[in-house]
Coordinates of C-alpha atoms and ligand atoms in Angstrom, one line a residue:
M25 CA 15.6 21.3 -18.3
S26 CA 15.1 20.0 -14.8
V27 CA 12.6 17.2 -14.1
R28 CA 9.3 18.2 -12.5
V29 CA 6.9 15.5 -11.6
R30 CA 3.8 15.1 -9.5
Y31 CA 1.7 12.6 -7.7
A32 CA -1.9 13.6 -8.3
P33 CA -4.3 11.4 -6.3
S34 CA -8.0 11.9 -6.0
P35 CA -8.9 11.6 -2.3
T36 CA -11.8 9.2 -2.8
G37 CA -10.5 6.2 -1.0
Q38 CA -7.6 4.8 1.1
Q39 CA -4.1 4.9 -0.5
H40 CA -3.4 1.5 -2.0
I41 CA -0.4 -0.3 -3.4
G42 CA -0.9 1.0 -7.0
G43 CA -1.2 4.6 -5.8
I44 CA 1.9 4.6 -3.7
R45 CA 3.8 2.8 -6.4
T46 CA 3.0 5.8 -8.6
A47 CA 4.0 8.2 -5.8
L48 CA 7.3 6.5 -5.1
F49 CA 8.3 6.2 -8.8
N50 CA 7.7 9.9 -9.3
Y51 CA 9.4 10.8 -6.0
F52 CA 12.5 8.7 -6.8
F53 CA 12.6 10.0 -10.4
A54 CA 12.6 13.6 -9.1
R55 CA 15.3 12.9 -6.5
A56 CA 17.6 10.9 -8.8
G57 CA 17.5 13.8 -11.3
G58 CA 17.8 16.7 -8.9
G59 CA 14.2 17.6 -9.9
T60 CA 11.1 18.7 -8.1
F61 CA 8.3 16.4 -6.7
I62 CA 4.9 17.9 -6.4
L63 CA 1.9 16.6 -4.5
R64 CA -1.4 17.7 -6.1
V65 CA -4.7 16.8 -4.5
E66 CA -7.3 16.3 -7.3
D67 CA -10.5 16.8 -5.4
T68 CA -12.7 18.3 -8.0
D69 CA -15.2 15.5 -7.7
R70 CA -16.9 16.9 -4.7
E71 CA -19.2 13.9 -4.2
R72 CA -16.5 11.3 -4.1
S73 CA -13.8 13.2 -2.2
T74 CA -13.7 12.7 1.5
P75 CA -11.8 14.2 4.4
D76 CA -10.9 10.7 5.6
A77 CA -9.3 9.9 2.3
L78 CA -7.3 13.1 2.5
E79 CA -6.1 12.4 6.0
D80 CA -5.1 8.9 4.9
L81 CA -3.1 10.4 2.0
Y82 CA -1.1 12.7 4.2
A83 CA -0.6 10.0 6.9
T84 CA 0.6 7.5 4.3
L85 CA 3.1 9.8 2.6
T86 CA 4.5 10.8 6.0
W87 CA 4.8 7.2 7.1
L88 CA 6.6 6.3 3.9
G89 CA 8.8 9.3 4.2
V90 CA 7.8 10.8 0.8
E91 CA 8.2 14.6 1.1
Y92 CA 7.0 17.0 -1.6
D93 CA 8.9 20.1 -2.6
E94 CA 6.4 22.7 -3.5
G95 CA 3.0 24.0 -2.7
P96 CA 1.1 27.2 -2.2
G97 CA 1.6 27.1 1.6
M98 CA 5.3 26.5 1.3
D99 CA 6.5 30.0 2.2
G100 CA 4.4 30.7 5.2
G101 CA 2.7 27.4 6.1
Y102 CA 3.1 24.2 4.3
G103 CA 0.7 22.5 2.0
P104 CA 0.4 20.8 -1.3
Y105 CA -1.6 22.1 -4.2
V106 CA -5.3 21.4 -3.7
Q107 CA -7.5 21.7 -6.8
S108 CA -10.6 22.7 -4.9
E109 CA -8.7 25.8 -3.8
R110 CA -7.9 26.7 -7.4
K111 CA -11.4 26.9 -8.9
Q112 CA -10.9 30.4 -10.2
I113 CA -8.0 29.3 -12.4
Y114 CA -9.9 26.6 -14.2
R115 CA -12.9 28.8 -14.7
E116 CA -10.6 31.4 -16.4
K117 CA -9.0 28.8 -18.5
A118 CA -12.3 27.3 -19.6
D119 CA -13.5 30.8 -20.6
E120 CA -10.3 31.2 -22.6
L121 CA -11.2 28.2 -24.6
V122 CA -14.7 29.5 -25.3
I123 CA -13.3 32.8 -26.5
T124 CA -10.9 31.1 -28.9
G125 CA -13.6 28.9 -30.2
K126 CA -12.1 25.6 -28.8
A127 CA -15.0 25.0 -26.4
Y128 CA -18.6 26.1 -26.1
P129 CA -21.3 26.5 -23.5
C130 CA -23.9 23.7 -23.5
F131 CA -27.3 24.6 -22.0
C132 CA -28.8 21.1 -22.2
T133 CA -30.9 20.3 -19.2
S134 CA -30.3 17.1 -17.3
E135 CA -33.8 16.0 -18.4
R136 CA -32.7 16.3 -22.0
L137 CA -29.5 14.4 -21.5
D138 CA -31.3 11.7 -19.6
A139 CA -33.8 11.3 -22.4
L140 CA -30.9 11.2 -24.9
R141 CA -29.2 8.5 -22.9
K142 CA -32.3 6.4 -22.8
E143 CA -33.0 6.7 -26.5
Q144 CA -29.4 5.7 -27.3
K145 CA -29.7 2.8 -24.9
A146 CA -32.8 1.5 -26.5
A147 CA -31.2 1.8 -29.9
R148 CA -28.0 0.2 -28.5
K149 CA -25.9 3.1 -29.6
N150 CA -24.2 4.6 -26.6
I151 CA -22.5 7.4 -28.5
G152 CA -22.8 10.1 -25.8
Y153 CA -23.6 13.7 -26.1
D154 CA -25.1 14.6 -29.5
R155 CA -23.3 18.0 -29.8
H156 CA -26.7 19.7 -29.7
C157 CA -25.2 23.1 -28.5
R158 CA -22.1 23.1 -30.6
E159 CA -23.4 25.3 -33.3
I160 CA -25.1 27.9 -31.1
S161 CA -23.7 31.2 -32.2
P162 CA -21.3 33.0 -29.7
D163 CA -23.6 35.9 -29.5
E164 CA -26.7 33.9 -28.6
A165 CA -24.6 31.9 -26.1
A166 CA -23.3 35.1 -24.5
A167 CA -26.9 36.4 -24.2
R168 CA -28.2 33.2 -22.6
I169 CA -25.3 33.2 -20.1
E170 CA -26.0 36.8 -19.4
A171 CA -29.6 35.9 -18.7
G172 CA -28.4 33.5 -16.1
E173 CA -29.1 30.2 -17.9
K174 CA -27.4 27.2 -16.4
H175 CA -24.7 25.7 -18.6
V176 CA -21.6 23.6 -18.7
I177 CA -18.6 24.1 -21.0
R178 CA -17.7 21.4 -23.4
L179 CA -14.5 20.9 -25.5
K180 CA -15.0 20.9 -29.3
V181 CA -13.4 17.6 -30.2
P182 CA -12.4 17.7 -33.9
L183 CA -14.7 15.6 -36.0
E184 CA -11.9 14.2 -38.2
G185 CA -8.3 13.1 -37.9
K186 CA -6.5 11.3 -35.2
T187 CA -4.8 12.3 -31.9
V188 CA -1.7 10.4 -30.8
F189 CA 0.7 10.7 -27.9
E190 CA 4.1 9.2 -27.3
D191 CA 4.6 7.1 -24.3
I192 CA 8.2 6.5 -23.1
L193 CA 7.4 2.9 -22.2
L194 CA 4.7 1.9 -24.7
G195 CA 5.6 4.0 -27.8
Q196 CA 3.0 5.7 -29.8
T197 CA -0.7 5.3 -28.8
G198 CA -3.6 7.2 -30.2
R199 CA -7.2 7.2 -31.2
K200 CA -9.4 8.6 -34.1
N201 CA -11.0 11.8 -33.0
K202 CA -14.4 10.5 -34.0
D203 CA -14.0 7.7 -31.4
I204 CA -13.2 10.2 -28.6
N205 CA -16.0 11.0 -26.2
P206 CA -18.0 13.6 -28.1
D207 CA -17.3 17.0 -26.6
P208 CA -16.6 16.1 -22.9
V209 CA -17.5 18.6 -20.2
M210 CA -14.6 20.8 -19.0
L211 CA -16.4 22.9 -16.5
K212 CA -19.5 21.8 -14.7
T213 CA -22.6 23.9 -13.9
D214 CA -21.4 24.5 -10.3
G215 CA -18.2 26.1 -11.8
F216 CA -16.0 23.1 -10.8
P217 CA -13.7 21.8 -13.5
T218 CA -13.8 18.2 -14.5
Y219 CA -10.8 16.0 -13.8
H220 CA -9.6 16.3 -17.4
L221 CA -9.5 20.1 -17.5
A222 CA -8.0 20.6 -14.0
N223 CA -5.4 17.9 -14.6
V224 CA -4.2 19.3 -17.9
V225 CA -4.3 23.0 -16.8
D226 CA -2.3 22.2 -13.6
D227 CA 0.3 20.0 -15.4
H228 CA 0.9 22.9 -17.7
L229 CA 0.9 25.7 -15.0
M230 CA 3.1 23.6 -12.8
K231 CA 5.5 23.0 -15.6
I232 CA 5.3 19.2 -15.2
T233 CA 7.9 17.6 -17.5
H234 CA 6.9 13.9 -17.1
I235 CA 3.5 12.3 -16.3
M236 CA 4.0 9.0 -14.7
R237 CA 0.8 7.4 -13.7
A238 CA -1.2 4.1 -13.8
Q239 CA -2.0 2.5 -17.1
E240 CA -5.7 2.9 -16.5
W241 CA -5.3 6.5 -17.6
I242 CA -4.1 5.6 -21.1
P243 CA -7.6 6.0 -22.6
S244 CA -7.7 9.6 -21.3
G245 CA -4.4 10.4 -23.1
P246 CA -5.7 11.4 -26.5
L247 CA -8.4 13.7 -24.9
H248 CA -5.7 15.3 -22.8
V249 CA -3.6 15.9 -25.8
L250 CA -6.6 17.6 -27.5
I251 CA -6.9 19.9 -24.5
Y252 CA -3.2 20.8 -24.7
N253 CA -3.7 21.5 -28.4
A254 CA -6.7 23.6 -27.8
F255 CA -4.6 25.8 -25.5
G256 CA -1.7 25.8 -27.8
W257 CA 0.5 24.1 -25.2
A258 CA 2.9 21.2 -25.6
P259 CA 2.1 18.1 -23.6
P260 CA 4.6 16.7 -21.2
A261 CA 6.3 13.3 -21.7
Y262 CA 4.1 10.4 -20.8
C263 CA 5.1 7.2 -19.0
H264 CA 2.2 4.9 -18.1
L265 CA 3.3 2.4 -15.5
P266 CA 2.8 -1.4 -15.8
M267 CA -0.2 -2.9 -14.1
V268 CA 0.1 -4.5 -10.7
M269 CA -1.4 -8.0 -10.6
G270 CA -2.1 -10.7 -8.1
K271 CA -0.5 -14.1 -8.6
D272 CA -3.5 -15.3 -10.7
G273 CA -2.9 -12.6 -13.3
Q274 CA -5.9 -10.5 -12.3
K275 CA -5.6 -6.9 -11.3
L276 CA -4.5 -6.7 -7.7
S277 CA -7.6 -6.3 -5.5
K278 CA -9.1 -7.1 -2.1
R279 CA -9.7 -10.7 -3.3
H280 CA -5.9 -11.2 -3.1
G281 CA -5.4 -9.8 0.4
S282 CA -4.7 -6.4 1.9
T283 CA -4.2 -3.6 -0.7
T284 CA -4.4 -0.4 1.3
V285 CA -1.4 1.0 3.0
S286 CA -3.2 1.5 6.3
E287 CA -4.0 -2.3 6.4
F288 CA -0.3 -3.1 5.9
R289 CA 0.7 -0.6 8.5
K290 CA -1.8 -2.0 11.0
A291 CA -0.6 -5.5 10.4
G292 CA 2.9 -4.6 11.4
Y293 CA 4.8 -4.0 8.2
L294 CA 7.7 -1.6 8.2
P295 CA 7.7 1.4 5.8
E296 CA 11.2 0.5 4.8
A297 CA 10.1 -3.0 3.6
L298 CA 7.0 -1.7 1.8
V299 CA 9.0 1.1 0.0
N300 CA 11.6 -1.5 -1.0
Y301 CA 9.2 -4.1 -2.2
V302 CA 6.8 -1.7 -3.9
S303 CA 9.7 -0.1 -5.8
L304 CA 10.4 -3.4 -7.4
L305 CA 6.9 -3.6 -8.9
G306 CA 7.8 -2.8 -12.4
W307 CA 11.3 -1.5 -11.8
S308 CA 14.6 -3.3 -11.3
Y309 CA 18.2 -2.1 -11.0
D310 CA 19.8 -5.3 -12.4
D311 CA 19.0 -9.0 -12.3
S312 CA 20.3 -9.6 -8.8
R313 CA 20.0 -6.7 -6.4
E314 CA 16.9 -6.7 -4.2
F315 CA 17.7 -4.5 -1.3
F316 CA 17.2 -0.8 -1.7
S317 CA 16.9 1.8 1.0
K318 CA 14.9 4.9 0.3
N319 CA 18.2 6.8 -0.1
D320 CA 19.5 4.2 -2.6
L321 CA 16.4 4.6 -4.7
C322 CA 16.7 8.4 -4.5
E323 CA 20.0 7.9 -6.3
L324 CA 19.5 4.9 -8.5
F325 CA 16.0 5.2 -9.9
S326 CA 15.7 5.7 -13.6
L327 CA 13.0 5.5 -16.2
E328 CA 15.0 3.2 -18.4
K329 CA 14.7 0.4 -16.0
I330 CA 11.0 0.4 -15.8
N331 CA 9.5 -2.8 -17.2
K332 CA 6.7 -2.9 -19.7
S333 CA 5.2 -6.1 -18.5
P334 CA 2.8 -6.3 -15.6
A335 CA 4.2 -6.7 -12.1
V336 CA 3.1 -9.4 -9.8
F337 CA 2.4 -8.6 -6.2
D338 CA 3.8 -11.5 -4.1
Y339 CA 2.6 -11.2 -0.5
R340 CA 5.1 -13.9 0.7
K341 CA 8.0 -12.0 -0.8
L342 CA 6.8 -8.8 1.0
D343 CA 6.7 -10.8 4.3
W344 CA 10.2 -12.0 3.6
F345 CA 11.4 -8.4 3.1
N346 CA 9.6 -7.4 6.2
G347 CA 11.4 -10.0 8.3
Q348 CA 14.7 -9.0 6.8
Y349 CA 14.1 -5.3 7.6
I350 CA 13.0 -6.2 11.2
R351 CA 16.4 -7.9 11.7
M352 CA 18.3 -5.0 10.1
K353 CA 16.6 -2.5 12.3
N354 CA 18.5 -1.1 15.2
P355 CA 17.4 -3.3 18.2
E356 CA 16.6 -0.4 20.5
I357 CA 14.4 1.3 17.9
L358 CA 12.8 -2.1 17.2
K359 CA 11.9 -2.4 20.8
T360 CA 10.2 0.9 20.8
D361 CA 8.1 -0.4 17.9
L362 CA 7.2 -3.6 19.6
L363 CA 6.4 -2.5 23.2
P364 CA 3.4 -0.4 22.1
I365 CA 1.9 -3.4 20.3
L366 CA 2.1 -5.5 23.5
M367 CA 0.5 -2.6 25.4
S368 CA -2.3 -2.0 23.0
D369 CA -3.0 -5.8 22.7
G370 CA -3.3 -5.8 26.5
I371 CA -0.4 -8.2 27.0
I372 CA 1.5 -5.7 29.2
S373 CA 0.4 -2.7 31.1
D374 CA 0.6 0.9 29.8
P375 CA 3.2 2.0 30.9
P376 CA 4.9 -1.4 31.3
S377 CA 6.1 -2.4 34.8
P378 CA 9.9 -2.8 35.3
E379 CA 9.3 -6.6 35.6
Q380 CA 7.5 -6.7 32.3
I381 CA 10.3 -4.8 30.7
D382 CA 12.8 -7.4 32.1
I383 CA 10.8 -10.2 30.7
F384 CA 10.5 -8.5 27.3
N385 CA 14.2 -7.8 27.2
G386 CA 14.9 -11.4 28.0
A387 CA 12.7 -12.7 25.1
F388 CA 13.8 -10.0 22.6
P389 CA 16.9 -11.6 21.1
I390 CA 15.0 -14.8 20.5
I391 CA 11.8 -13.4 18.9
R392 CA 13.8 -10.8 16.9
E393 CA 15.0 -13.7 14.8
R394 CA 11.5 -15.0 14.2
L395 CA 9.3 -12.1 13.5
K396 CA 7.8 -11.6 10.1
L397 CA 5.4 -8.9 11.1
L398 CA 5.7 -6.7 14.1
N399 CA 2.3 -7.9 15.3
D400 CA 3.5 -11.5 15.5
I401 CA 5.0 -10.4 18.8
T402 CA 1.6 -10.8 20.6
P403 CA 0.9 -14.5 19.9
M404 CA 4.6 -15.2 20.4
L405 CA 5.0 -13.7 23.8
R406 CA 1.5 -13.9 25.4
F407 CA 2.5 -17.0 27.4
L408 CA 5.3 -15.2 29.2
F409 CA 3.2 -12.4 30.7
A410 CA 0.1 -14.3 31.9
D411 CA -1.0 -17.9 32.2
P412 CA -2.8 -18.6 28.9
G413 CA -4.6 -21.6 30.2
I414 CA -4.6 -24.9 28.4
G415 CA -5.7 -23.5 25.0
N416 CA -7.0 -26.0 22.6
A417 CA -5.9 -29.4 24.0
E418 CA -6.7 -31.1 20.7
D419 CA -3.7 -29.2 19.3
A420 CA -1.5 -31.1 21.7
I421 CA -2.2 -34.4 20.1
P422 CA 0.4 -35.3 17.4
K423 CA -0.8 -36.9 14.1
K424 CA -1.4 -40.7 14.4
M425 CA -1.7 -40.4 18.2
D426 CA -4.6 -40.2 20.6
A427 CA -5.0 -38.2 23.8
A428 CA -3.7 -41.0 25.9
G429 CA -0.6 -41.3 23.7
A430 CA 0.0 -37.6 23.9
A431 CA -0.2 -37.8 27.7
V432 CA 2.4 -40.5 27.7
A433 CA 4.8 -38.5 25.5
L434 CA 4.2 -35.4 27.6
K435 CA 5.0 -37.4 30.8
A436 CA 8.3 -38.4 29.3
G437 CA 9.0 -34.8 28.6
L438 CA 8.0 -33.8 32.1
E439 CA 10.5 -36.3 33.5
L440 CA 13.3 -35.0 31.4
L441 CA 12.6 -31.4 32.4
S442 CA 12.3 -32.3 36.1
A443 CA 15.8 -33.8 36.0
A444 CA 17.2 -30.7 34.2
T445 CA 19.4 -28.2 35.9
E446 CA 18.0 -24.8 36.8
P447 CA 18.3 -22.6 33.6
P448 CA 21.0 -19.9 33.7
V449 CA 20.0 -16.2 34.0
V450 CA 19.0 -14.3 31.0
G451 CA 22.0 -12.4 29.5
D452 CA 24.6 -15.1 29.9
E453 CA 24.2 -16.1 26.3
D454 CA 26.7 -18.9 26.1
A455 CA 25.3 -20.6 29.2
C456 CA 21.7 -20.2 27.9
A457 CA 22.7 -21.7 24.5
A458 CA 24.4 -24.6 26.3
W459 CA 21.3 -25.3 28.4
D460 CA 19.0 -25.2 25.3
E461 CA 21.3 -27.7 23.6
E462 CA 21.4 -30.1 26.5
R463 CA 17.6 -30.2 26.5
D464 CA 17.5 -30.7 22.8
A465 CA 20.0 -33.6 23.2
D466 CA 18.0 -35.1 26.1
F467 CA 14.7 -35.1 24.1
R468 CA 16.3 -36.5 21.0
R469 CA 17.9 -39.3 22.9
A470 CA 14.6 -40.1 24.6
A471 CA 12.6 -40.0 21.4
E472 CA 15.1 -42.4 19.8
E473 CA 14.9 -44.9 22.7
K474 CA 11.1 -44.9 22.6
E475 CA 11.0 -44.8 18.8
W476 CA 8.9 -41.7 18.7
K477 CA 9.3 -38.9 16.3
I478 CA 10.9 -35.9 18.2
G479 CA 7.9 -33.8 17.1
A480 CA 5.6 -36.1 19.0
M481 CA 7.4 -35.1 22.2
L482 CA 7.7 -31.4 21.4
Q483 CA 4.3 -30.7 20.1
P484 CA 2.3 -31.4 23.3
L485 CA 5.0 -29.7 25.4
R486 CA 4.9 -26.6 23.2
L487 CA 1.1 -26.4 23.8
A488 CA 1.5 -27.0 27.5
V489 CA 3.9 -24.2 28.0
T490 CA 2.6 -21.6 25.5
A491 CA -0.9 -22.7 24.7
S492 CA -0.1 -21.6 21.2
K493 CA 1.2 -23.1 18.0
V494 CA 3.2 -20.0 17.2
S495 CA 5.9 -19.3 19.8
P496 CA 9.6 -18.8 20.1
P497 CA 11.8 -21.9 19.9
L498 CA 10.6 -24.3 22.6
F499 CA 13.6 -24.7 25.0
P500 CA 14.3 -20.9 25.1
A501 CA 10.6 -20.5 25.8
I502 CA 10.8 -22.8 28.7
R503 CA 13.9 -21.2 30.0
L504 CA 12.3 -17.7 29.8
L505 CA 9.2 -18.9 31.5
G506 CA 11.1 -20.7 34.2
L507 CA 11.3 -24.4 35.0
K508 CA 8.9 -24.3 37.8
E509 CA 6.0 -22.7 35.9
S510 CA 6.7 -24.8 32.8
L511 CA 6.5 -28.0 34.9
K512 CA 3.2 -26.8 36.4
R513 CA 1.6 -26.1 33.1
T514 CA 2.9 -29.4 31.7
E515 CA 1.3 -31.4 34.6
R516 CA -1.9 -29.5 34.0
L517 CA -2.1 -30.5 30.4
I518 CA -1.2 -34.2 31.2
T519 CA -4.3 -34.3 33.5
A520 CA -6.4 -32.7 30.8
L521 CA -5.3 -35.2 28.2
E522 CA -5.8 -38.1 30.5
N523 CA -9.4 -37.0 31.1
M524 CA -10.2 -36.5 27.5
Ligands
LIG630 N1 -6.4 12.2 -10.1 C1 -6.0 11.1 -11.0 C2 -5.9 9.9 -10.1 O1 -6.6 9.8 -9.2 C3 -4.6 11.5 -11.6 C4 -4.2 10.8 -12.8 C5 -2.9 11.4 -13.3 O2 -1.9 11.2 -12.7 O3 -3.0 12.2 -14.3 O4 -5.2 8.9 -10.4
LIG631 ZN1 -26.1 21.0 -25.1

């Protein structure tokens, strides 16, 4: 039997970490077993589904490189399964359940149900629907439907017994039938199915072998099994994935930081890094290996290695992965990721001038070693393309020093740089490295003589040259900017400090 799995999101919001973890696990499981991965859009909740969420879903999967194998448009066009386009199927299936006596039409008005809810609330007994229409005879029901009376279709949940299901990860779970929501709606008055009916019908019709989804769906498990039973179908295997938590042990949420894929994407994360890191949320290959490309995961993923215990989302670890993937990336391709960021941030023109490209290429080898996020490029390189001004002069003053002291330290730096040889041209790597080392030695010697900390000399100089606390290493930054301009900016900051 070959594996058939699906990712079945409801397009009611942006794709988030938990969702794509489900998508990736299903996708890798299918690939590793030579199976089929299906995308199914569960948009039967018409009020909550939005076109933006749908667009975000497709954009996210494309960005991550998750391709689905099957869909109604696959022969001619291309498209996943979309439940709102399959309304007729669910309607027929709901009717089938009515005919076999497993479900029944309910004619209760919303006024009646509201009153019932209020009554139960007052009595502190929120037991739900009172099965008012369960015993209406099939003939009477048929007549009322014929007469055009509005109705929903409800499942006849058995009044006794227990419904259990087997979870690959968690073992057997179940619930007494009397504790299951009394006779939940399968088909709404507008003819749309509820999530439960559409989900079960599709999993059966699409011959899904394994349901891998978030643990929040465990409570729906027994009800779904009852629906399978009502149709006389066998349920697929279940595997509910461990929760994703923040470091404080609470379910991952906005409070912890970004959670939607689009936020990570905008912040300059690479899809390779996100795929790798998210795949380790609840899965591991062995105790040591951390790096997995998408192709590796398509080979190595297995259900046996999914953990039961909750996974912790560590933003710093993701940043670390991202930095590693930036450095693993082909340099020319990386450049094509970075240049548009500088353009859209207004640091360089669109298209860039040949001069700007030269400056960028000169700085590239240095910043490549330092980037954690692609977007770090802007604060790092701004100083090279335009005069950033003085910035916040306070930032130039080292701890335990005042403005006058910082000015003195900066003057000493100015002297050293004025005496330095002209920096070598970009591209002559050995000569550049030698120049940087000479400066480093000069500054260390001077700091020692004057009994300053080296940081007290470098901090004001960094601010003078770049007007920023984040920048490439200082001496390469000075070399890239040119000695003349660096001296000019240094003098300017000295004056500002002296006048503070
Ligand atoms: N539409 C459900 C969701 O949004 C699918 C749950 C399932 O995978 O069965 O998560
Ligand atoms: Zn009713």
